[in-house]
Short mmCIF file of C-alpha atoms in Angstrom, two decimals:
data_model
loop_
_atom_site.label_atom_id
_atom_site.label_comp_id
_atom_site.label_asym_id
_atom_site.label_seq_id
_atom_site.Cartn_x
_atom_site.Cartn_y
_atom_site.Cartn_z
CA MET S 1 8.35 33.81 -5.49
CA ASN S 2 10.92 31.70 -3.73
CA MET S 3 13.26 29.79 -6.03
CA VAL S 4 15.59 26.87 -5.41
CA THR S 5 18.25 26.25 -8.02
CA SER S 6 20.42 23.50 -6.53
CA GLU S 7 19.86 20.20 -4.79
CA ASN S 8 21.83 21.33 -1.72
CA ALA S 9 19.65 24.42 -1.50
CA VAL S 10 16.54 22.23 -1.67
CA THR S 11 17.75 20.13 1.26
CA ASP S 12 18.81 23.13 3.32
CA ARG S 13 15.52 24.90 2.76
CA ALA S 14 13.35 21.89 3.55
CA HIS S 15 15.27 21.28 6.76
CA ALA S 16 15.00 24.94 7.74
CA GLN S 17 11.26 24.94 7.13
CA THR S 18 10.59 21.88 9.26
CA ALA S 19 13.06 22.81 12.00
CA SER S 20 11.55 26.26 12.44
CA SER S 21 7.96 25.09 12.33
CA PRO S 22 6.23 25.31 15.71
CA ALA S 23 3.77 22.72 14.45
CA ALA S 24 6.45 20.07 14.18
CA SER S 25 6.87 19.45 17.90
CA SER S 26 3.40 20.46 19.09
CA PRO S 27 0.95 18.06 20.73
CA GLN S 28 -1.17 18.13 17.58
CA ALA S 29 1.81 16.94 15.55
CA GLN S 30 1.78 13.83 17.71
CA GLY S 31 -1.80 13.02 16.76
CA VAL S 32 -3.83 15.21 19.12
CA PRO S 33 -6.97 16.64 17.44
CA ALA S 34 -7.04 20.22 16.18
CA SER S 35 -7.39 23.00 18.74
CA ALA S 36 -10.48 24.96 19.60
CA ASP S 37 -10.18 27.27 16.62
CA GLY S 38 -11.75 24.45 14.61
CA ARG S 39 -9.34 24.54 11.69
CA LEU S 40 -8.32 21.10 10.50
CA GLY S 41 -4.60 21.74 10.12
CA THR S 42 -4.01 23.57 13.38
CA GLY S 43 -0.75 22.42 14.95
CA ARG S 44 0.29 20.54 11.81
CA GLY S 45 2.80 21.34 9.12
CA ALA S 46 2.38 21.23 5.35
CA ALA S 47 4.67 21.74 2.38
CA VAL S 48 4.26 22.64 -1.28
CA ILE S 49 6.73 21.67 -4.02
CA ILE S 50 6.46 23.31 -7.44
CA ALA S 51 8.11 21.46 -10.33
CA SER S 52 8.82 24.10 -12.95
CA THR S 53 12.16 24.56 -14.66
CA SER S 54 11.21 27.97 -16.00
CA ALA S 55 10.04 29.23 -12.60
CA ALA S 56 13.13 27.84 -10.86
CA ARG S 57 15.31 29.71 -13.35
CA GLY S 58 13.40 32.94 -12.83
CA GLU S 59 12.11 32.93 -16.39
CA ALA S 60 8.44 32.60 -15.42
CA ALA S 61 6.27 33.26 -12.41
CA ASP S 62 5.14 30.50 -10.08
CA THR S 63 1.38 30.68 -10.58
CA THR S 64 0.26 27.61 -8.63
CA GLY S 65 2.40 27.73 -5.48
CA PRO S 66 0.62 30.73 -3.94
CA ILE S 67 -2.78 29.11 -4.58
CA LEU S 68 -1.75 25.93 -2.78
CA VAL S 69 -0.04 27.70 0.10
CA ASP S 70 -3.06 29.97 0.66
CA TRP S 71 -5.37 26.94 0.64
CA LEU S 72 -3.33 25.01 3.21
CA ARG S 73 -2.88 28.04 5.44
CA SER S 74 -6.63 28.73 5.31
CA ARG S 75 -7.15 25.21 6.64
CA GLY S 76 -4.87 25.99 9.57
CA TYR S 77 -1.67 24.25 8.44
CA ASP S 78 1.70 25.84 9.13
CA CYS S 79 2.79 26.03 5.49
CA PRO S 80 5.90 27.95 4.38
CA ASP S 81 6.13 29.48 0.92
CA ALA S 82 6.39 26.97 -1.91
CA ILE S 83 9.66 25.22 -2.72
CA VAL S 84 10.26 25.84 -6.44
CA VAL S 85 12.57 23.40 -8.23
CA ARG S 86 13.46 22.30 -11.73
CA ASP S 87 11.60 19.36 -13.23
CA GLY S 88 13.22 15.96 -12.86
CA GLU S 89 15.71 14.94 -10.18
CA PRO S 90 15.37 18.14 -8.08
CA VAL S 91 11.77 17.13 -7.39
CA GLY S 92 12.94 13.80 -6.02
CA GLN S 93 15.55 15.58 -3.91
CA ALA S 94 12.93 17.90 -2.42
CA LEU S 95 10.61 15.01 -1.63
CA ARG S 96 13.33 12.92 -0.04
CA SER S 97 14.43 15.88 2.06
CA LEU S 98 10.93 16.29 3.46
CA LEU S 99 9.96 12.63 3.79
CA ILE S 100 13.22 10.89 4.67
CA ASP S 101 15.91 13.33 5.78
CA THR S 102 13.61 15.30 8.07
CA PRO S 103 13.11 13.66 11.49
CA GLU S 104 9.78 11.87 11.61
CA ASP S 105 8.30 14.08 14.33
CA ARG S 106 9.06 17.18 12.26
CA ARG S 107 7.75 16.01 8.90
CA PRO S 108 4.80 17.85 7.35
CA ARG S 109 1.48 16.08 7.57
CA ILE S 110 0.63 16.95 3.99
CA VAL S 111 2.90 17.47 0.98
CA VAL S 112 1.38 18.77 -2.25
CA THR S 113 3.30 18.95 -5.51
CA SER S 114 2.31 20.79 -8.66
CA GLY S 115 3.83 20.14 -12.07
CA GLY S 116 5.89 17.43 -13.69
CA THR S 117 2.97 15.03 -14.15
CA GLY S 118 2.75 15.02 -17.95
CA LEU S 119 4.54 13.11 -20.69
CA ALA S 120 7.60 15.28 -21.29
CA PRO S 121 10.95 13.51 -20.71
CA ASP S 122 11.63 15.41 -17.48
CA ASP S 123 8.07 15.05 -16.12
CA ARG S 124 9.02 12.58 -13.40
CA THR S 125 7.18 13.85 -10.35
CA PRO S 126 4.91 10.75 -10.14
CA GLU S 127 7.88 8.38 -10.32
CA PHE S 128 9.78 10.14 -7.55
CA THR S 129 6.63 10.29 -5.44
CA ALA S 130 5.58 6.68 -5.95
CA GLU S 131 8.93 5.28 -4.85
CA LEU S 132 8.52 7.02 -1.48
CA LEU S 133 4.92 6.06 -0.77
CA GLU S 134 4.06 3.13 1.49
CA ARG S 135 0.44 2.99 0.33
CA GLN S 136 -1.20 4.57 -2.70
CA SER S 137 -4.76 5.85 -3.04
CA PRO S 138 -5.64 5.63 -6.75
CA GLY S 139 -9.27 6.54 -6.11
CA LEU S 140 -8.24 10.09 -5.26
CA VAL S 141 -6.42 10.38 -8.58
CA TYR S 142 -9.45 9.04 -10.41
CA ALA S 143 -11.65 11.63 -8.67
CA MET S 144 -9.29 14.42 -9.76
CA TRP S 145 -9.37 13.15 -13.35
CA ARG S 146 -13.16 13.12 -13.27
CA LYS S 147 -13.29 16.65 -11.89
CA GLY S 148 -10.82 17.88 -14.48
CA LEU S 149 -12.78 16.29 -17.32
CA GLU S 150 -15.62 18.70 -16.55
CA SER S 151 -13.39 21.41 -18.04
CA THR S 152 -10.89 19.78 -20.40
CA ALA S 153 -10.20 16.43 -22.01
CA SER S 154 -6.48 16.86 -21.29
CA ALA S 155 -7.10 16.29 -17.56
CA VAL S 156 -6.49 12.57 -18.08
CA MET S 157 -2.96 13.34 -19.29
CA SER S 158 -1.89 13.92 -15.70
CA ARG S 159 -0.04 10.92 -14.28
CA GLY S 160 -0.07 12.12 -10.70
CA VAL S 161 -0.25 9.77 -7.73
CA ALA S 162 -1.50 10.10 -4.16
CA GLY S 163 -0.79 8.16 -1.02
CA VAL S 164 0.83 7.96 2.37
CA ARG S 165 4.29 7.69 3.87
CA GLY S 166 4.21 7.30 7.61
CA ARG S 167 1.83 9.99 8.85
CA THR S 168 2.23 12.21 5.80
CA PHE S 169 -0.27 12.43 2.95
CA VAL S 170 1.32 13.20 -0.42
CA VAL S 171 -0.53 14.18 -3.59
CA ASN S 172 0.56 15.29 -7.07
CA PHE S 173 -1.44 18.04 -8.77
CA PRO S 174 -0.99 19.15 -12.39
CA GLY S 175 1.05 22.25 -13.12
CA SER S 176 -1.81 24.41 -14.38
CA LYS S 177 -3.92 26.72 -12.24
CA GLY S 178 -7.06 24.97 -13.44
CA GLY S 179 -5.64 21.56 -12.54
CA VAL S 180 -4.63 22.81 -9.11
CA ARG S 181 -8.07 24.25 -8.43
CA ASP S 182 -9.69 20.97 -9.52
CA GLY S 183 -7.36 19.06 -7.23
CA ILE S 184 -8.15 21.32 -4.31
CA ALA S 185 -11.89 20.91 -4.94
CA VAL S 186 -11.54 17.13 -4.64
CA ILE S 187 -9.01 16.83 -1.83
CA ASP S 188 -10.41 19.60 0.38
CA GLU S 189 -13.70 17.75 0.73
CA LEU S 190 -11.88 14.60 1.84
CA LEU S 191 -9.00 16.12 3.77
CA GLU S 192 -10.45 15.63 7.24
CA HIS S 193 -11.09 11.95 6.61
CA ILE S 194 -7.64 11.53 5.07
CA GLN S 195 -5.95 13.15 8.04
CA THR S 196 -7.88 11.33 10.75
CA SER S 197 -7.33 8.02 8.97
CA ILE S 198 -3.57 8.53 8.74
CA GLU S 199 -3.42 9.66 12.37
CA ASP S 200 -5.68 6.73 13.33
CA THR S 201 -8.15 8.97 15.14
CA THR S 202 -11.18 8.01 13.05
CA ASP S 203 -14.18 6.57 14.85
CA HIS S 204 -15.25 4.01 12.28
CA GLY S 205 -18.27 2.91 14.27
CA PRO S 206 -20.07 -0.40 13.70
CA ARG S 207 -20.01 -1.86 10.20
CA VAL S 208 -23.34 -3.06 8.85
#
C-alpha cells in the first residue's frame, strides 16, 4: 500500500507518476487509436485516488485501490499504484495536481476515485470533483446506483459524480469493495464509448 500523508507529497507523487509515464507523450495519448494488442487503454495513462483517512494514516489497509489499479491495467492503461490520501481537502489537492497542475499532454485519460462519497462531514470527494469537471454525466451515476441496489439499499447513499475535464474522464466510486465492483461492472461496459467520445474518434454514423 502506498500512502500519502501531506498535500506536498500528493503533488510531488502525481507529478512523478505523469512525468515518468511513457503513455503521456505517446501517439496514443494524442488521440491515436489503441495499438494492435487490442487493449483499450494501450498508450494511455490512468490514475486512482483513494480517499481514506485511516488508510492514509496506516491504520487500515487500502482494500479498493488494488482492485481499481488491476482493472485499469488489465484494460491496457499505464496506471501507477493508487494515491492514498485523507478524506477532505487532500482529495481536492490530488485531483487538482492531476487535472490542472500536470501539463495537458501528460494528464491521465481516466481518473477513478474511491471513498469520500457519503454523508460524513469530511466526505467531500464529489464536491472537489464537480468543481473541476467541464461536463457531467449523471446517467452514469444513476446506472451505478441501480447496479448497487441489486445488493444493498445503501447504494443510493453515494453522492459520487462522473464527467469530463478536457480529455480526461473522472468518476467517483464508493469506498467499499462491493461499491467499487459495481462501479467497474457499469463503467467497464461503457469505457470504450466514453473514451472514443472524449477523444472525438467515434464514428456516429447517420442518425435516423
